[in-house]
CSV table of C-alpha atoms in Angstrom, one decimal:
chain,number,residue,atom,x,y,z
A,135,UNK,CA,84.1,-99.7,36.4
A,136,UNK,CA,85.1,-102.5,38.7
A,137,UNK,CA,81.5,-102.9,40.1
A,138,UNK,CA,80.2,-103.6,36.6
A,139,UNK,CA,82.7,-106.4,36.2
A,140,UNK,CA,81.7,-107.8,39.5
A,141,UNK,CA,78.0,-107.6,38.6
A,142,UNK,CA,78.7,-109.4,35.3
A,143,UNK,CA,80.4,-112.2,37.3
A,144,UNK,CA,77.4,-112.5,39.6
A,145,UNK,CA,75.1,-112.6,36.6
A,146,UNK,CA,77.1,-115.5,35.1
A,147,UNK,CA,77.0,-117.4,38.3
A,148,UNK,CA,73.2,-117.4,38.8
A,149,UNK,CA,71.1,-120.5,37.9
A,150,UNK,CA,67.5,-119.7,37.3
A,151,UNK,CA,64.7,-121.5,39.2
A,152,UNK,CA,61.1,-122.3,38.3
A,153,UNK,CA,60.1,-119.5,40.6
A,154,UNK,CA,62.0,-117.0,38.5
A,155,UNK,CA,60.2,-118.0,35.3
A,156,UNK,CA,56.9,-118.1,37.2
A,157,UNK,CA,57.4,-114.5,38.2
A,158,UNK,CA,57.8,-113.6,34.5
A,159,UNK,CA,54.2,-114.8,34.0
A,160,UNK,CA,53.0,-111.7,35.8
A,161,UNK,CA,52.0,-108.5,33.9
A,162,UNK,CA,49.5,-105.7,33.5
A,163,UNK,CA,49.7,-104.6,29.8
A,164,UNK,CA,51.2,-107.9,28.9
A,165,UNK,CA,53.2,-110.6,30.7
A,166,UNK,CA,56.8,-109.8,31.6
A,167,UNK,CA,58.1,-112.6,29.3
A,168,UNK,CA,56.3,-111.1,26.4
A,169,UNK,CA,58.6,-108.1,26.5
A,170,UNK,CA,61.9,-109.9,26.0
A,171,UNK,CA,63.8,-112.4,23.8
A,172,UNK,CA,64.1,-115.6,25.8
A,173,UNK,CA,67.9,-115.1,26.3
A,174,UNK,CA,67.4,-111.5,27.3
A,175,UNK,CA,64.6,-112.6,29.7
A,176,UNK,CA,66.9,-115.0,31.4
A,177,UNK,CA,69.5,-112.2,31.9
A,178,UNK,CA,66.7,-109.9,33.3
A,179,UNK,CA,65.5,-112.6,35.7
A,180,UNK,CA,69.1,-113.2,36.9
A,181,UNK,CA,69.7,-109.5,37.4
A,182,UNK,CA,66.3,-109.2,39.3
A,183,UNK,CA,67.3,-112.0,41.7
A,184,UNK,CA,70.7,-110.3,42.4
A,185,UNK,CA,69.2,-106.8,42.9
A,186,UNK,CA,66.0,-107.7,44.9
A,187,UNK,CA,65.9,-105.7,48.1
A,188,UNK,CA,67.4,-102.4,49.0
A,189,UNK,CA,70.5,-103.4,51.0
A,190,UNK,CA,73.1,-102.7,48.4
A,191,UNK,CA,76.2,-100.6,48.1
A,192,UNK,CA,76.0,-97.2,46.4
A,193,UNK,CA,77.7,-98.5,43.2
A,194,UNK,CA,75.4,-101.4,43.0
A,195,UNK,CA,72.4,-99.2,43.5
A,196,UNK,CA,73.7,-97.0,40.7
A,197,UNK,CA,73.8,-100.1,38.5
A,198,UNK,CA,70.2,-101.0,39.5
A,199,UNK,CA,69.0,-97.5,38.6
A,200,UNK,CA,70.6,-97.7,35.2
A,201,UNK,CA,69.1,-101.1,34.6
A,202,UNK,CA,65.7,-99.9,35.5
A,203,UNK,CA,66.1,-97.1,32.9
A,204,UNK,CA,66.9,-99.5,30.1
A,205,UNK,CA,64.4,-102.2,31.0
A,206,UNK,CA,61.8,-101.0,28.5
A,207,UNK,CA,61.4,-98.4,25.8
A,208,UNK,CA,61.2,-97.7,22.1
A,209,UNK,CA,64.9,-96.9,21.5
A,210,UNK,CA,67.9,-99.2,20.8
A,211,UNK,CA,69.1,-98.8,24.4
A,212,UNK,CA,66.1,-100.7,25.7
A,213,UNK,CA,66.2,-104.4,26.6
A,214,UNK,CA,62.6,-104.9,25.6
A,215,UNK,CA,60.8,-105.2,22.3
A,216,UNK,CA,59.3,-102.0,21.1
A,217,UNK,CA,57.2,-100.5,23.9
A,218,UNK,CA,57.3,-97.0,25.5
A,219,UNK,CA,59.9,-95.5,27.8
A,220,UNK,CA,57.4,-94.0,30.2
A,221,UNK,CA,54.6,-96.6,30.3
A,222,UNK,CA,55.3,-100.2,29.3
A,223,UNK,CA,52.5,-100.6,26.8
A,224,UNK,CA,52.1,-104.0,25.3
A,225,UNK,CA,55.2,-104.7,23.2
A,226,UNK,CA,55.4,-105.1,19.4
A,227,UNK,CA,58.0,-106.1,16.9
A,228,UNK,CA,60.3,-109.1,16.7
A,229,UNK,CA,61.9,-111.0,19.6
A,230,UNK,CA,65.6,-109.9,19.2
A,231,UNK,CA,68.3,-110.8,21.6
A,232,UNK,CA,69.6,-107.7,23.4
A,233,UNK,CA,72.6,-108.2,25.7
A,234,UNK,CA,71.8,-106.9,29.2
A,235,UNK,CA,75.5,-106.3,30.1
A,236,UNK,CA,76.3,-104.6,26.8
A,237,UNK,CA,73.5,-102.1,27.2
A,238,UNK,CA,73.9,-101.7,30.9
A,239,UNK,CA,77.6,-101.0,30.5
A,240,UNK,CA,76.9,-98.4,27.8
A,241,UNK,CA,74.4,-96.6,30.1
A,242,UNK,CA,76.6,-96.7,33.2
A,243,UNK,CA,79.7,-95.5,31.4
A,244,UNK,CA,77.8,-92.7,29.6
A,245,UNK,CA,76.5,-91.4,33.0
A,246,UNK,CA,79.9,-91.8,34.7
A,247,UNK,CA,81.5,-89.7,32.0
A,248,UNK,CA,79.3,-86.7,32.7
A,249,UNK,CA,81.0,-83.7,34.5
A,250,UNK,CA,79.3,-82.3,37.5
A,251,UNK,CA,78.5,-78.6,37.1
A,252,UNK,CA,80.4,-76.2,39.4
A,253,UNK,CA,77.2,-75.4,41.4
A,254,UNK,CA,76.5,-79.1,42.1
A,255,UNK,CA,75.9,-79.9,45.8
A,256,UNK,CA,75.7,-83.6,46.9
A,257,UNK,CA,72.4,-84.5,48.4
A,258,UNK,CA,70.8,-87.4,50.4
A,259,UNK,CA,67.9,-89.6,49.6
A,260,UNK,CA,65.8,-92.0,51.6
A,261,UNK,CA,63.6,-94.9,50.5
A,262,UNK,CA,60.8,-94.1,52.9
A,263,UNK,CA,57.3,-92.8,53.5
A,264,UNK,CA,56.9,-89.0,54.0
A,265,UNK,CA,55.6,-89.7,57.5
A,266,UNK,CA,59.1,-90.9,58.4
A,267,UNK,CA,60.9,-87.7,57.4
A,268,UNK,CA,60.8,-86.1,60.9
A,269,UNK,CA,62.8,-89.1,62.2
A,270,UNK,CA,65.3,-89.0,59.3
A,271,UNK,CA,66.3,-85.4,59.3
A,272,UNK,CA,69.1,-84.2,61.6
A,273,UNK,CA,68.0,-80.6,61.2
A,274,UNK,CA,65.1,-78.5,59.7
A,275,UNK,CA,65.1,-77.8,56.0
A,276,UNK,CA,64.8,-74.4,54.4
A,277,UNK,CA,62.6,-75.3,51.4
A,278,UNK,CA,60.2,-78.1,50.4
A,279,UNK,CA,59.5,-78.6,46.7
A,280,UNK,CA,57.4,-81.7,45.7
A,281,UNK,CA,54.7,-83.0,43.5
A,282,UNK,CA,52.0,-85.1,45.1
A,283,UNK,CA,50.4,-87.8,43.0
A,284,UNK,CA,47.6,-86.6,40.8
A,285,UNK,CA,44.2,-88.0,41.6
A,286,UNK,CA,42.9,-90.5,39.1
A,287,UNK,CA,46.4,-91.7,38.3
A,288,UNK,CA,48.1,-94.6,40.0
A,289,UNK,CA,51.8,-94.2,39.6
A,290,UNK,CA,52.5,-97.9,40.3
A,291,UNK,CA,50.6,-98.9,37.2
A,292,UNK,CA,52.6,-96.9,34.6
A,293,UNK,CA,55.7,-98.1,36.4
A,294,UNK,CA,54.6,-101.7,36.9
A,295,UNK,CA,57.4,-103.4,35.0
A,296,UNK,CA,60.1,-101.5,37.0
A,297,UNK,CA,58.1,-102.2,40.2
A,298,UNK,CA,58.1,-105.9,39.2
A,299,UNK,CA,61.8,-105.8,38.8
A,300,UNK,CA,62.1,-104.4,42.3
A,301,UNK,CA,60.1,-107.3,43.7
A,302,UNK,CA,56.4,-106.3,43.4
A,303,UNK,CA,53.9,-109.0,42.4
A,304,UNK,CA,50.2,-109.0,41.9
A,305,UNK,CA,49.3,-108.7,45.6
A,306,UNK,CA,51.5,-105.7,46.1
A,307,UNK,CA,49.6,-103.7,43.4
A,308,UNK,CA,46.3,-104.6,45.1
A,309,UNK,CA,47.3,-104.5,48.8
A,310,UNK,CA,50.7,-103.0,49.5
A,311,UNK,CA,49.8,-99.9,47.4
A,312,UNK,CA,47.0,-99.1,49.9
A,313,UNK,CA,49.7,-97.8,52.3
A,314,UNK,CA,50.7,-95.0,49.9
A,315,UNK,CA,49.2,-91.5,49.8
A,316,UNK,CA,48.2,-91.8,46.2
A,317,UNK,CA,45.6,-94.5,47.0
A,318,UNK,CA,44.6,-93.0,50.3
A,319,UNK,CA,43.7,-89.7,48.7
A,320,UNK,CA,41.1,-91.6,46.6
A,321,UNK,CA,39.1,-92.0,49.8
A,322,UNK,CA,39.7,-88.5,51.3
A,323,UNK,CA,42.0,-85.6,50.7
A,324,UNK,CA,42.3,-85.3,54.5
A,325,UNK,CA,45.3,-87.5,54.2
A,326,UNK,CA,47.1,-84.3,53.2
A,327,UNK,CA,46.4,-82.9,56.7
A,328,UNK,CA,49.2,-85.2,57.9
A,329,UNK,CA,51.3,-84.3,55.0
A,330,UNK,CA,51.2,-80.5,55.6
A,331,UNK,CA,51.8,-81.1,59.3
A,332,UNK,CA,55.0,-82.9,58.4
A,333,UNK,CA,56.0,-80.0,56.1
A,334,UNK,CA,55.5,-77.5,59.0
A,335,UNK,CA,57.3,-79.6,61.5
A,336,UNK,CA,60.5,-80.2,59.4
A,337,UNK,CA,60.9,-76.7,57.9
A,338,UNK,CA,62.4,-73.5,59.3
A,339,UNK,CA,60.5,-70.2,59.7
A,340,UNK,CA,60.1,-68.4,56.3
A,341,UNK,CA,60.7,-71.6,54.3
A,342,UNK,CA,58.8,-71.9,51.1
A,343,UNK,CA,56.7,-75.1,50.6
A,344,UNK,CA,55.8,-75.5,46.9
A,345,UNK,CA,53.5,-78.2,45.5
A,346,UNK,CA,53.2,-79.0,41.9
A,347,UNK,CA,49.7,-80.5,41.3
A,348,UNK,CA,47.6,-81.4,38.3
A,349,UNK,CA,44.3,-79.8,37.4
A,350,UNK,CA,41.4,-81.4,35.6
A,351,UNK,CA,37.7,-81.2,35.2
A,352,UNK,CA,37.3,-84.4,37.3
A,353,UNK,CA,39.4,-83.4,40.2
A,354,UNK,CA,40.1,-80.0,41.9
A,355,UNK,CA,43.2,-80.4,44.0
A,356,UNK,CA,43.8,-76.7,44.1
A,357,UNK,CA,40.9,-75.6,46.3
A,358,UNK,CA,41.1,-78.7,48.5
A,359,UNK,CA,44.9,-78.6,49.1
A,360,UNK,CA,44.9,-74.9,49.6
A,361,UNK,CA,42.3,-75.2,52.3
A,362,UNK,CA,44.0,-78.0,54.1
A,363,UNK,CA,47.5,-76.6,53.7
A,364,UNK,CA,46.4,-73.2,55.1
A,365,UNK,CA,45.7,-74.9,58.5
A,366,UNK,CA,49.5,-75.4,58.9
A,367,UNK,CA,51.2,-72.9,56.5
A,368,UNK,CA,50.5,-69.5,55.0
A,369,UNK,CA,49.2,-69.7,51.4
A,370,UNK,CA,51.1,-67.1,49.3
A,371,UNK,CA,50.0,-67.7,45.8
A,372,UNK,CA,48.7,-70.1,43.2
A,373,UNK,CA,50.3,-70.3,39.7
A,374,UNK,CA,48.4,-72.0,36.9
A,375,UNK,CA,49.6,-73.0,33.4
A,376,UNK,CA,47.2,-74.5,30.8
A,377,UNK,CA,48.7,-77.6,29.2
A,378,UNK,CA,45.6,-78.9,27.2
A,379,UNK,CA,47.5,-78.6,23.9
A,380,UNK,CA,51.0,-79.5,24.9
A,381,UNK,CA,53.0,-82.3,26.6
A,382,UNK,CA,52.0,-85.3,24.5
A,383,UNK,CA,55.3,-87.2,25.0
A,384,UNK,CA,54.3,-89.5,22.2
A,385,UNK,CA,51.3,-90.7,24.1
A,386,UNK,CA,47.9,-90.0,22.4
A,387,UNK,CA,46.0,-90.0,25.7
A,388,UNK,CA,47.9,-88.1,28.3
A,389,UNK,CA,45.1,-88.4,30.9
A,390,UNK,CA,42.8,-85.8,32.3
A,391,UNK,CA,45.4,-83.3,33.3
A,392,UNK,CA,44.5,-79.9,31.6
A,393,UNK,CA,46.6,-77.6,33.9
A,394,UNK,CA,49.8,-77.6,35.9
A,395,UNK,CA,49.4,-75.8,39.1
A,396,UNK,CA,52.0,-74.6,41.7
A,397,UNK,CA,50.7,-74.0,45.2
A,398,UNK,CA,53.1,-71.7,47.1
A,399,UNK,CA,53.0,-71.8,50.9
A,400,UNK,CA,55.3,-70.4,53.5
A,401,UNK,CA,56.2,-71.7,57.0
A,402,UNK,CA,55.4,-69.0,59.6
């Protein structure tokens, strides 16, 4: 893969600055620098500098996505000390050098070797807020399937190490995050009024709009979202699955989610 060779050359040409190492002092569960051997940390900081921002070619974005996957975890593929692949809990174990390019190349080549299934259809993705979707679509869609953020869980926190790699620092977790629905719903669920209006505006007549939400004793998204969504769409059904005794994923405390719920609406 030519782009991997080019990335390796870019990595070798970077000279780290004090600001790069200062950025590694940030952390939530632990400091960034606590997760990596010093040589691995240097490679991670160089890669971070190269990949900051979103104005990259498709091959380089693919490399970035692969690198984010191997950034932390509890398997040999990970660059970090022993942590967790979902949430970067405070690391344990020895500081062992793990080559960034070696593990990145393995990950990229493994994915590139996969064969697309016959039914595969290429799609399009945007790095944007849901409020911008009406301006991005060239035509209405015939289905919407999504999973709004569960109340009581901030998705930037479990993903903080990857968010850091993408450029976030302490102020972003406190202030920038306020612009996202997951924090806005903490004040009022009426933010979903705007969300459902967008769903109605961008979908064709008869289109299903399906929301996967979490249920817990502390938060009742089902009743509130059904009421708000029914202002703009027809509520067809609610499907509930109890997950109190499943889905541990190796984490002792999986949060307050006790049910998985599908809210099924239709655009009329």
